[in-house]
Coordinates of C-alpha atoms in Angstrom, one line a residue:
Chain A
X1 CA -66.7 35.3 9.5
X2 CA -62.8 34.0 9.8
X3 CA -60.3 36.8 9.1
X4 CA -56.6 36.6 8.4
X5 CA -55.1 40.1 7.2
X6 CA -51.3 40.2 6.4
X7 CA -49.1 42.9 6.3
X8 CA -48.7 43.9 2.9
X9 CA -45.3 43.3 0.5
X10 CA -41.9 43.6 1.7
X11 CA -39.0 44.4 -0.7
X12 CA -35.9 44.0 1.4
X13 CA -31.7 43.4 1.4
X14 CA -29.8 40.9 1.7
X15 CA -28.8 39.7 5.3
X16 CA -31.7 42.0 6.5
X17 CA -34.9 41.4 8.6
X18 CA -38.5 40.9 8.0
X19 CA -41.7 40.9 10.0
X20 CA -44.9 40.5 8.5
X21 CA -48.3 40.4 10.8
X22 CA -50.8 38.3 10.4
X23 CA -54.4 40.0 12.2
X24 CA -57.4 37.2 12.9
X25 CA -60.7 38.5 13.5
X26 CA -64.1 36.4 13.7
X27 CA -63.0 33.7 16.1
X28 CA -61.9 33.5 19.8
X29 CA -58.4 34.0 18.8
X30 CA -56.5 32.5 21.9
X31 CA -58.2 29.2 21.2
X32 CA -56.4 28.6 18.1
X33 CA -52.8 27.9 17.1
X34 CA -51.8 29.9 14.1
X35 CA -49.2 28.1 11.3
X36 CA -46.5 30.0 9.1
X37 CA -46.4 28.6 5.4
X38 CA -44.2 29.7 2.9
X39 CA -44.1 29.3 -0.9
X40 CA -41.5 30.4 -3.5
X41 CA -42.5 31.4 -6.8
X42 CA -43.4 28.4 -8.7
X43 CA -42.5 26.3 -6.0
X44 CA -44.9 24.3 -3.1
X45 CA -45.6 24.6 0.1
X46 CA -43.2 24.9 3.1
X47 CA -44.6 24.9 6.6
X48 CA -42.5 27.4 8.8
X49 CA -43.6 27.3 12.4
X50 CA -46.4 27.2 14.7
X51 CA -47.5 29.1 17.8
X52 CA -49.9 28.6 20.6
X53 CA -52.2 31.9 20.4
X54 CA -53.0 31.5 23.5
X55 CA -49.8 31.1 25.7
X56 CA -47.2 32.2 23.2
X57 CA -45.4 28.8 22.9
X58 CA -44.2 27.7 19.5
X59 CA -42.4 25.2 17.5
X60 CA -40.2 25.6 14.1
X61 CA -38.9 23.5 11.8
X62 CA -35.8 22.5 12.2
X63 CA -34.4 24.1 8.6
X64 CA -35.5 27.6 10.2
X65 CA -35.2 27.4 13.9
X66 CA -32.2 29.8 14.1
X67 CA -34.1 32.6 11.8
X68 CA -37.2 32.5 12.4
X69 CA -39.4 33.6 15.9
X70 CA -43.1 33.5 16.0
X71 CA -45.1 36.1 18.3
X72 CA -48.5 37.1 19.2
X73 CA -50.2 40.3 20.5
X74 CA -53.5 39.3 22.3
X75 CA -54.7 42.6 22.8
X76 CA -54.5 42.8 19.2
X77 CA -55.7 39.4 17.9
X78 CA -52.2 39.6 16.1
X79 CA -49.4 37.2 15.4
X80 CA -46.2 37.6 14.1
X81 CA -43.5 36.2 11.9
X82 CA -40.0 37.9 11.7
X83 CA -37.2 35.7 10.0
X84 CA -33.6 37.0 10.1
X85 CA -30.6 37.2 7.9
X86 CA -32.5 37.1 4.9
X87 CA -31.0 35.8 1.4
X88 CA -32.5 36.0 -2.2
X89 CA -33.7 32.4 -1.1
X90 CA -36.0 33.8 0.8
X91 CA -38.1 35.3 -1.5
X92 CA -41.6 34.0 -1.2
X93 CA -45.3 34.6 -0.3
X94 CA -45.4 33.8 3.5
X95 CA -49.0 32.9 4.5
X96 CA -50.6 32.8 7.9
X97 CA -53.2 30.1 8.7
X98 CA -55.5 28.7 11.4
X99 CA -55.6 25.0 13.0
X100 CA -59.2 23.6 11.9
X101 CA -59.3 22.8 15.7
X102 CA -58.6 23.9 19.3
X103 CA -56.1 22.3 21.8
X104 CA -54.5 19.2 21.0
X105 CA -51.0 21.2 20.7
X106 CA -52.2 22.5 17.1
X107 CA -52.2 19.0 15.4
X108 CA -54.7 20.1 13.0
X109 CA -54.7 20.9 9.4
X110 CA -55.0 24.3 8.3
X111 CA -59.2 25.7 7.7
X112 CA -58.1 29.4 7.0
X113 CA -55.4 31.2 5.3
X114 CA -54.4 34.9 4.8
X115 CA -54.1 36.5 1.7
X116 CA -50.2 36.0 1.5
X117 CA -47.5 38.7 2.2
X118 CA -44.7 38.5 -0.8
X119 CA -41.0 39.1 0.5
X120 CA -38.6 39.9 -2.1
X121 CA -35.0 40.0 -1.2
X122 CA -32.4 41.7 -3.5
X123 CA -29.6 44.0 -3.5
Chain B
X1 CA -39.0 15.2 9.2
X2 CA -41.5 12.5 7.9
X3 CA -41.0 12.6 4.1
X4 CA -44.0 13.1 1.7
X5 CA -44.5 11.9 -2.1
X6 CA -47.2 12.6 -4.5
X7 CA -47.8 10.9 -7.8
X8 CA -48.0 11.8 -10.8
X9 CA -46.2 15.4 -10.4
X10 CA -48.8 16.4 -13.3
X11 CA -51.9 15.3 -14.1
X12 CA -53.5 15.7 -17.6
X13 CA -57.4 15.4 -18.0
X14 CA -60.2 16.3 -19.7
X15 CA -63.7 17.8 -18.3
X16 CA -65.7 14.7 -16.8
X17 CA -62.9 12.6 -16.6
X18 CA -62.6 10.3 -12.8
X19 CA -59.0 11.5 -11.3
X20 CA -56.8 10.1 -8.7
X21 CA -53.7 11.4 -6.9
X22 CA -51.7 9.7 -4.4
X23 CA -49.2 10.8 -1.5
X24 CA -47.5 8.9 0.0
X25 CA -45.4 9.3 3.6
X26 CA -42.1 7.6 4.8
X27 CA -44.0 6.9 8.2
X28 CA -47.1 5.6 9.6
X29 CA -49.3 8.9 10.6
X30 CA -52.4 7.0 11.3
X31 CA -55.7 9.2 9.5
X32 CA -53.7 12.2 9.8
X33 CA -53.5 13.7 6.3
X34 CA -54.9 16.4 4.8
X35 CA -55.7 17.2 1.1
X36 CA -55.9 21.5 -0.3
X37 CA -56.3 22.5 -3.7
X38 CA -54.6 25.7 -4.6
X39 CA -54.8 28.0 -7.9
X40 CA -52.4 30.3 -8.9
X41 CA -52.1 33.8 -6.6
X42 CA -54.3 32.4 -4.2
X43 CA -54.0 30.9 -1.1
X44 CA -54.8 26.8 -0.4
X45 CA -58.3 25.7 0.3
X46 CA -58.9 22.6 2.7
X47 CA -60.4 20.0 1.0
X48 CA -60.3 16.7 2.8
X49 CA -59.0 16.3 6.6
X50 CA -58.6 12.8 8.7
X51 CA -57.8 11.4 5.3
X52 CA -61.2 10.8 4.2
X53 CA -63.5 13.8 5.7
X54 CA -64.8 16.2 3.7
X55 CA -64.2 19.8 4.6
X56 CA -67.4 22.1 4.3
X57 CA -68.4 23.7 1.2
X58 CA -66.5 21.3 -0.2
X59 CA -68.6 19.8 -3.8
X60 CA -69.4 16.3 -3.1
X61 CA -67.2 15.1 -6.4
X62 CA -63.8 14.9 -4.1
X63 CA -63.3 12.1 -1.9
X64 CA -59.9 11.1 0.2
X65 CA -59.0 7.6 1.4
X66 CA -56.2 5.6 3.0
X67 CA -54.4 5.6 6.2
X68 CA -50.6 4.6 7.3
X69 CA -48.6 5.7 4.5
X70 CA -50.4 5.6 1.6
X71 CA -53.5 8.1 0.6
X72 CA -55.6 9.2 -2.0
X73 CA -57.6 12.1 -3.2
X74 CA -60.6 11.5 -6.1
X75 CA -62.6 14.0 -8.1
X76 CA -65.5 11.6 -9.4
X77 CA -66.3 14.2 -12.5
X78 CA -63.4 17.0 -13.3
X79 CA -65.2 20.3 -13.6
X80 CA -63.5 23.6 -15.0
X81 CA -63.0 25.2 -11.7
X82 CA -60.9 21.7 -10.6
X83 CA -57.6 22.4 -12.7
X84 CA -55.2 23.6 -10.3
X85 CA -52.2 22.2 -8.1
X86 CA -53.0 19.8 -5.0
X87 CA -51.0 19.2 -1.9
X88 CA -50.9 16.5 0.5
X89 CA -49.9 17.6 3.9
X90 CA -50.0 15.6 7.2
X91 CA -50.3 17.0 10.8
X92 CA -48.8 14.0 12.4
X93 CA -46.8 15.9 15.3
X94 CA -45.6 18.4 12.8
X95 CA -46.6 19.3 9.7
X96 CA -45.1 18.4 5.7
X97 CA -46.9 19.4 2.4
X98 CA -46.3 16.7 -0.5
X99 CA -44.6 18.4 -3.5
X100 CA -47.9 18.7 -5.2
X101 CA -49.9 17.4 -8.1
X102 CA -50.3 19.2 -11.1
X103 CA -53.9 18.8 -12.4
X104 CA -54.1 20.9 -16.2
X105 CA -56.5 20.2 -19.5
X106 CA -55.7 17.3 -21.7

C-alpha cells in the first residue's frame, strides 16, 4: 500500500535550519510529484512547494521561495524539505503528500499524506 | 496567487442533518478543485477531486459540484464521524487551500 514516513519532531532555534524527509514506499516513486503542506497550530492549510520525483524540478510559492528548497534521493524513494532562517513563525506540522496522478507537471490534488513532522522554533 | 473563500467559517449541525459548504476562488480554474476533510492531529483525507468526483472509499453521502469560481461540497445525512474541518483547495497551476469550514454538533 501507499507509504509516506516523515522524519520525526524537530525542536529548533531561531534563525536556524530544518530538514525533515519524507520516505514513499508502495508506488513507482519517480512517477509522482510529491507536495509540501504546512499547518500552524490551529491554523489551515498552507501549500509550500512541489517537486518532480522524477527529474528533481520544483516549484515554490512565492511567500517561501527564498527559504525553502525541495530535494529527492531516488535511490532512496526519499524527498526532502529544508527551509532556512527559521522564526517562531515557523512553527508548524509540515506534511508530505502525493499528486493523485502522474505527469501533467503535478497539477493534481493530493491522494496521500504523511503522518506530519512538527517543527517547533524557540529560543 | 488565485485567492480562495469558504463559507460559513463554522458550521453547526446536528446528526442527520443535509450540509453545504461553499468555496469560492478569485479566478476561473475550470473543474479544478478539490475538497479534504481533516480531524484534529491527523492528516487531510481527499474527498472530492475535478470538483464533483468522488475519491475512493469515500461514503456515498458527500457530493461536490460547481466549476469556474464557485463550488460546493454536500453531506446528504451528517454522521458522527463527519464533524471535522473541510478545506477547499484547487490545483489550477499551483495550488491554494480555502481557510476551511468548521463542521461541529449543534
Amino acid at each position: 500500500q501507499v507509504q509516506l514516513v516523515q522524519s520525526g519532531a524537530e525542536v529548533k532555534k531561531p534563525g536556524a535550519s530544518v530538514k525533515v524527509s519524507c520516505k514513499a514506499s508502495g508506488y513507482p516513486f519517480t512517477n509522482f510529484y510529491t507536495f509540501w503542506v504546512r499547518q500552524a497550530p490551529g491554523q489551515g492549510l498552507e501549500w509550500l512547494g512541489t517537486i518532480n520525483s522524477s527529474g528533481g524540478a520544483t516549484r515554490t510559492t512565492l511567500k517561501f521561495r527564498d527559504r525553502v528548497s525541495l530535494s529527492r534521493d531516488t535511490s532512496t524513494s526519499t524527498v526532502y524539505m529544508e527551509m532556512d532562517m527559521l522564526t517562531s513563525e515557523d512553527t508548524a506540522v509540515y506534511y508530505c503528500a502525493r499528486a493523485r496522478g502522474v505527469g501533467n507537471d503535478g497539477t493534481y490534488p493530493f491522494d496521500h499524506w504523511g503522518q506530519g513532522t512538527l517543527v517547533t522554533v524557540s529560543s | 496567487d488565485i485567492q480562495m473563500t469558504q463559507s460559513p467559517s463554522t458550521l453547526s449541525a446536528s446528526v442527520g442533518d443535509r450540509v453545504t459548504i461553499t468555496c469560492r476562488t478569485g479566478q476561473n480554474i475550470n473543474t479544478n478543485l478539490a475538497w479534504y476533510q481533516q480531524k484534529p492531529g491527523k492528516a487531510p483525507q481527499l474527498l472530492i477531486y475535478e470538483a464533483s468526483s468522488l475519491e475512493s472509499g469515500v461514503p456515498s453521502r458527500f457530493s461536490g459540484s460547481g466549476s469556474g469560481t464557485e463550488f460546493t461540497l454536500s453531506i446528504s445525512s451528517l454522521q458522527p464521524d463527519d464533524f471535522a474541518t473541510y478545506y477547499c483547495q484547487h490545483y489550477h497551476y499551483f495550488w491554494t487551500f480555502g481557510p476551511g469550514t468548521r463542521v461541529e454538533i449543534e
